[in-house]
């Protein structure tokens, strides 16, 4: 099966959230690969963690991914009840 990269995300936490959200919507992304040891950032810079999905899912997954990123950018922290 051929995979296509639909995004490169710098923040590993955001990348993991996006992969889980894609799976929850029925897509089949590969597990994030950051090229380093767990909890250790790569020493020689990176363009980000690639999110790869099967080629036949790439178009629809990209639309969802873009919408999720927009929602995450506009999200504000929850306010405590008063």
Backbone as a ProteinNet text record, in pm:
[ID]
protein_1_A
[PRIMARY]
XXXXXXXXXXXXXXXXXXXXXXXXXXXXXXXXXXXXXXXXXXXXXXXXXXXXXXXXXXXXXXXXXXXXXXXXXXXXXXXXXX
[TERTIARY]
85.1	0	89.9	56.6	133.1	71.6	159.1	115.7	158.1	83.1	112.7	119.5	218.3	230.2	131.1	45.7	-53.4	-17.7	78.6	121.1	251.9	323	438.8	415.5	405.2	368	489.4	524.7	643.8	623.5	505.2	477.5	432.6	509.8	478	345	308.4	180.1	64	74.8	-29.6	-38.1	77	78	6	30.8	-35.1	-186	-227.8	-371	-435.9	-368.6	-423.5	-434.5	-335.4	-340.1	-458.4	-478.3	-591.4	-723.5	-734	-857.1	-883	-778.5	-795.7	-846	-787.2	-832.4	-978.3	-1015.2	-1152.2	-1252.9	-1206.7	-1294.2	-1282.9	-1215.4	-1211.3	-1093.8	-997.1	-878.7	-773.3	-669	-567.4	-426.7	-397.5	-263.5	-160.6	-35.8	74.1	103.3	165.6	207.5	311.4	306.8	404.5	547.2	634.3	777.3	853.8	916.2	989.7	1140	1185.8	1326.7	1416.9	1361.9	1445.3	1397.5	1462.2	1420.9	1296.7	1214.5	1095.1	1130.8	1067.3	1090.1	1212.3	1287.4	1408.2	1391.6	1406.1	1393.4	1516.1	1499	1613.4	1716.7	1845.5	1951.5	1970.6	1946.9	1983	1864.4	1776	1663.4	1565.9	1448.8	1346.4	1242.7	1178.9	1067.6	938	944.8	826.2	798.6	699.6	658.5	560.5	591.3	507.5	382.6	270.4	147	118.1	124.8	106.7	-21.2	-97.4	-218.9	-213.4	-292.3	-297.8	-336.9	-279.5	-304.7	-453	-531.7	-673.9	-752	-692.2	-757.3	-703.7	-598.7	-524.4	-609.7	-692.2	-770	-867	-944.5	-1042.2	-973.7	-866.3	-794.3	-732.5	-687.1	-630	-734.6	-854	-963.2	-992.1	-1003.9	-1029.1	-913.2	-791.5	-673.9	-669.4	-697.6	-698	-804.5	-922.1	-1028.7	-990.9	-930.1	-887.2	-782.5	-687.4	-584.1	-644.3	-742.1	-809.2	-879.5	-949.4	-1018.5	-919.6	-805.8	-706.5	-643	-623.1	-564.5	-659.8	-789.5	-888.3	-939.6	-894.2	-943.9	-889.7	-973.5	-928.6	-939.5	-858.2	-866.4	-1003.2	-1044.2	-1172.9	-1166.6	-1275.7	-1281.4	-1338.7	-1282.3	-1335.5	-1472.9	-1561.9	-1693.9	-1678.7	-1758.8	-1754.6	-1875
-116.9	0	123.5	219.2	342.3	447.8	520.8	625.4	761.6	862.6	999.7	1086.4	1173.9	1267.3	1380.5	1403	1510.6	1631.3	1614.4	1726.7	1693.2	1798.1	1785.4	1880.6	1825	1900.9	1909.9	2029.6	2049.1	1998.7	2016.3	1978.6	1832.3	1747.7	1604.9	1576.6	1656	1636.4	1663.3	1767.5	1801	1691	1642.3	1535.2	1411.6	1376	1257.8	1277.4	1396.6	1427	1415.2	1467.8	1462.5	1319.1	1235.8	1095.7	1025.4	1049	987.7	1036.1	1164.6	1218.7	1159.9	1145.3	1084.3	941.3	866.4	728	724.2	816.8	820.9	848.8	912.7	941.8	836.4	725.8	615.5	613.1	703	702.6	608.6	581.4	484.6	544.5	647.8	706.7	613.6	628.1	556.9	622.6	548.7	606.8	715	826.1	934	884.8	933	900.2	1031.5	1054.4	1179.4	1160.6	1040.2	1017.5	1020.8	1021.1	1026.4	929.1	933.7	850.9	911.6	830.8	885.8	995.6	1110.2	1221.4	1304.8	1268.9	1343.6	1396	1525.8	1584.7	1550.1	1535.7	1509.1	1621	1585.7	1685.5	1774.5	1723.9	1796.4	1858.4	1921.7	1992.1	1898.5	1949.3	1868	1959	1908.5	1980.9	1946.8	1860.5	1821.2	1673.1	1630	1490	1472.2	1377.6	1353.9	1275	1316.2	1240.6	1181.4	1048.2	975.4	893.4	898	817.6	745	638.6	572.4	673.1	655.5	750.2	769.7	661.8	674.2	750.9	778.5	855.8	998.3	1028.7	1153.7	1278.6	1282.3	1403.3	1434.5	1336	1358	1380.5	1308.2	1324.5	1463.8	1518.2	1653.1	1756.6	1740.7	1834.5	1831	1711.7	1698.4	1756.3	1726	1773.9	1926.8	1989.3	2136	2194.6	2133.3	2180.7	2162.7	2049.3	2025.1	2127.8	2157.7	2256.1	2394.8	2432	2561.5	2566.8	2458.4	2453.3	2460.5	2393.7	2394.1	2531.2	2603.9	2737.7	2834.7	2819.6	2911.5	2872.4	2759.6	2712.1	2798.4	2823	2894.7	2801.5	2823	2735.5	2746.1	2637.4	2636.6	2729.4	2800.8	2892.2	2816.1	2835	2767.1	2823.9	2741.6	2794	2884.9	2987.8	3083.7	3069.6
0	0	0	-84	-92.2	-1.2	67.8	160.1	107.6	146.4	106.8	232	237.7	349.2	328.1	426.6	415.3	501.6	592.4	676.1	745.3	783.5	870.5	986.8	1105.6	1224.6	1316.5	1356.7	1442.3	1584.7	1639.3	1778.5	1781.9	1849.1	1851.6	1920.4	2019.2	2087.3	1992.7	1913.8	1816.7	1711.1	1666.3	1565.9	1617.9	1742.4	1799.6	1810.8	1849.7	1858.2	1720.8	1619	1484	1433.2	1462.9	1421.2	1487.2	1616.4	1687.5	1627.6	1598.3	1540.5	1401.7	1321.8	1189.6	1203	1295.1	1316.6	1362.5	1450.3	1500.4	1389.5	1283.1	1169.3	1059.2	1086.9	992	896.8	915	829.8	890	815.1	857.4	850.8	931.8	929.5	992.3	946.5	1009.7	1143.9	1234.3	1361.4	1335	1410.5	1390.1	1409.7	1323.2	1332.9	1343.6	1457.9	1473.7	1458.2	1434.6	1406.2	1527	1646.4	1765.5	1870.5	1982.4	2094.4	2159	2222.5	2286.6	2387	2373	2464.7	2433.3	2329	2292.4	2150.6	2134.4	2000.5	1916.7	1784	1697.8	1707.4	1702.9	1720.8	1598.1	1479.3	1358.7	1288.3	1362.9	1305.2	1236.9	1212	1148.1	1084.4	985.8	924.4	993.8	1090.4	1163.5	1148.5	1222.7	1219.7	1104.4	1018.8	901.7	940.7	883.3	897.5	760.5	753.9	628.9	634.1	524.9	511.5	377.4	360.7	230	121.4	2.7	-105.9	-134.9	-124.8	-157.4	-49.9	65.5	172.1	182.2	107.8	127.2	108.5	6	-21.1	92.5	132.1	239.9	374.2	401	527.3	537.6	425.5	425.5	462.2	409.9	442.8	592.2	647.5	791.2	872.3	833.2	905	907.8	795.3	789.4	882.1	883.3	972.5	1119.9	1151.6	1290	1333	1245.6	1279.9	1300.2	1217.6	1235.9	1370.7	1404.1	1533.4	1649.2	1636.7	1744.5	1761.6	1652.3	1660.6	1728.3	1703.1	1757.8	1894.4	1946	2075.1	2188.5	2284.4	2403.1	2522.7	2623.5	2740.3	2808.3	2865.6	2935.4	3056.4	3078.8	3193.8	3312.1	3427.6	3545.4	3580.7	3633.4	3675.1	3795.7	3798.7	3910.9	3997.3
[MASK]
++++++++++++++++++++++++++++++++++++++++++++++++++++++++++++++++++++++++++++++++++

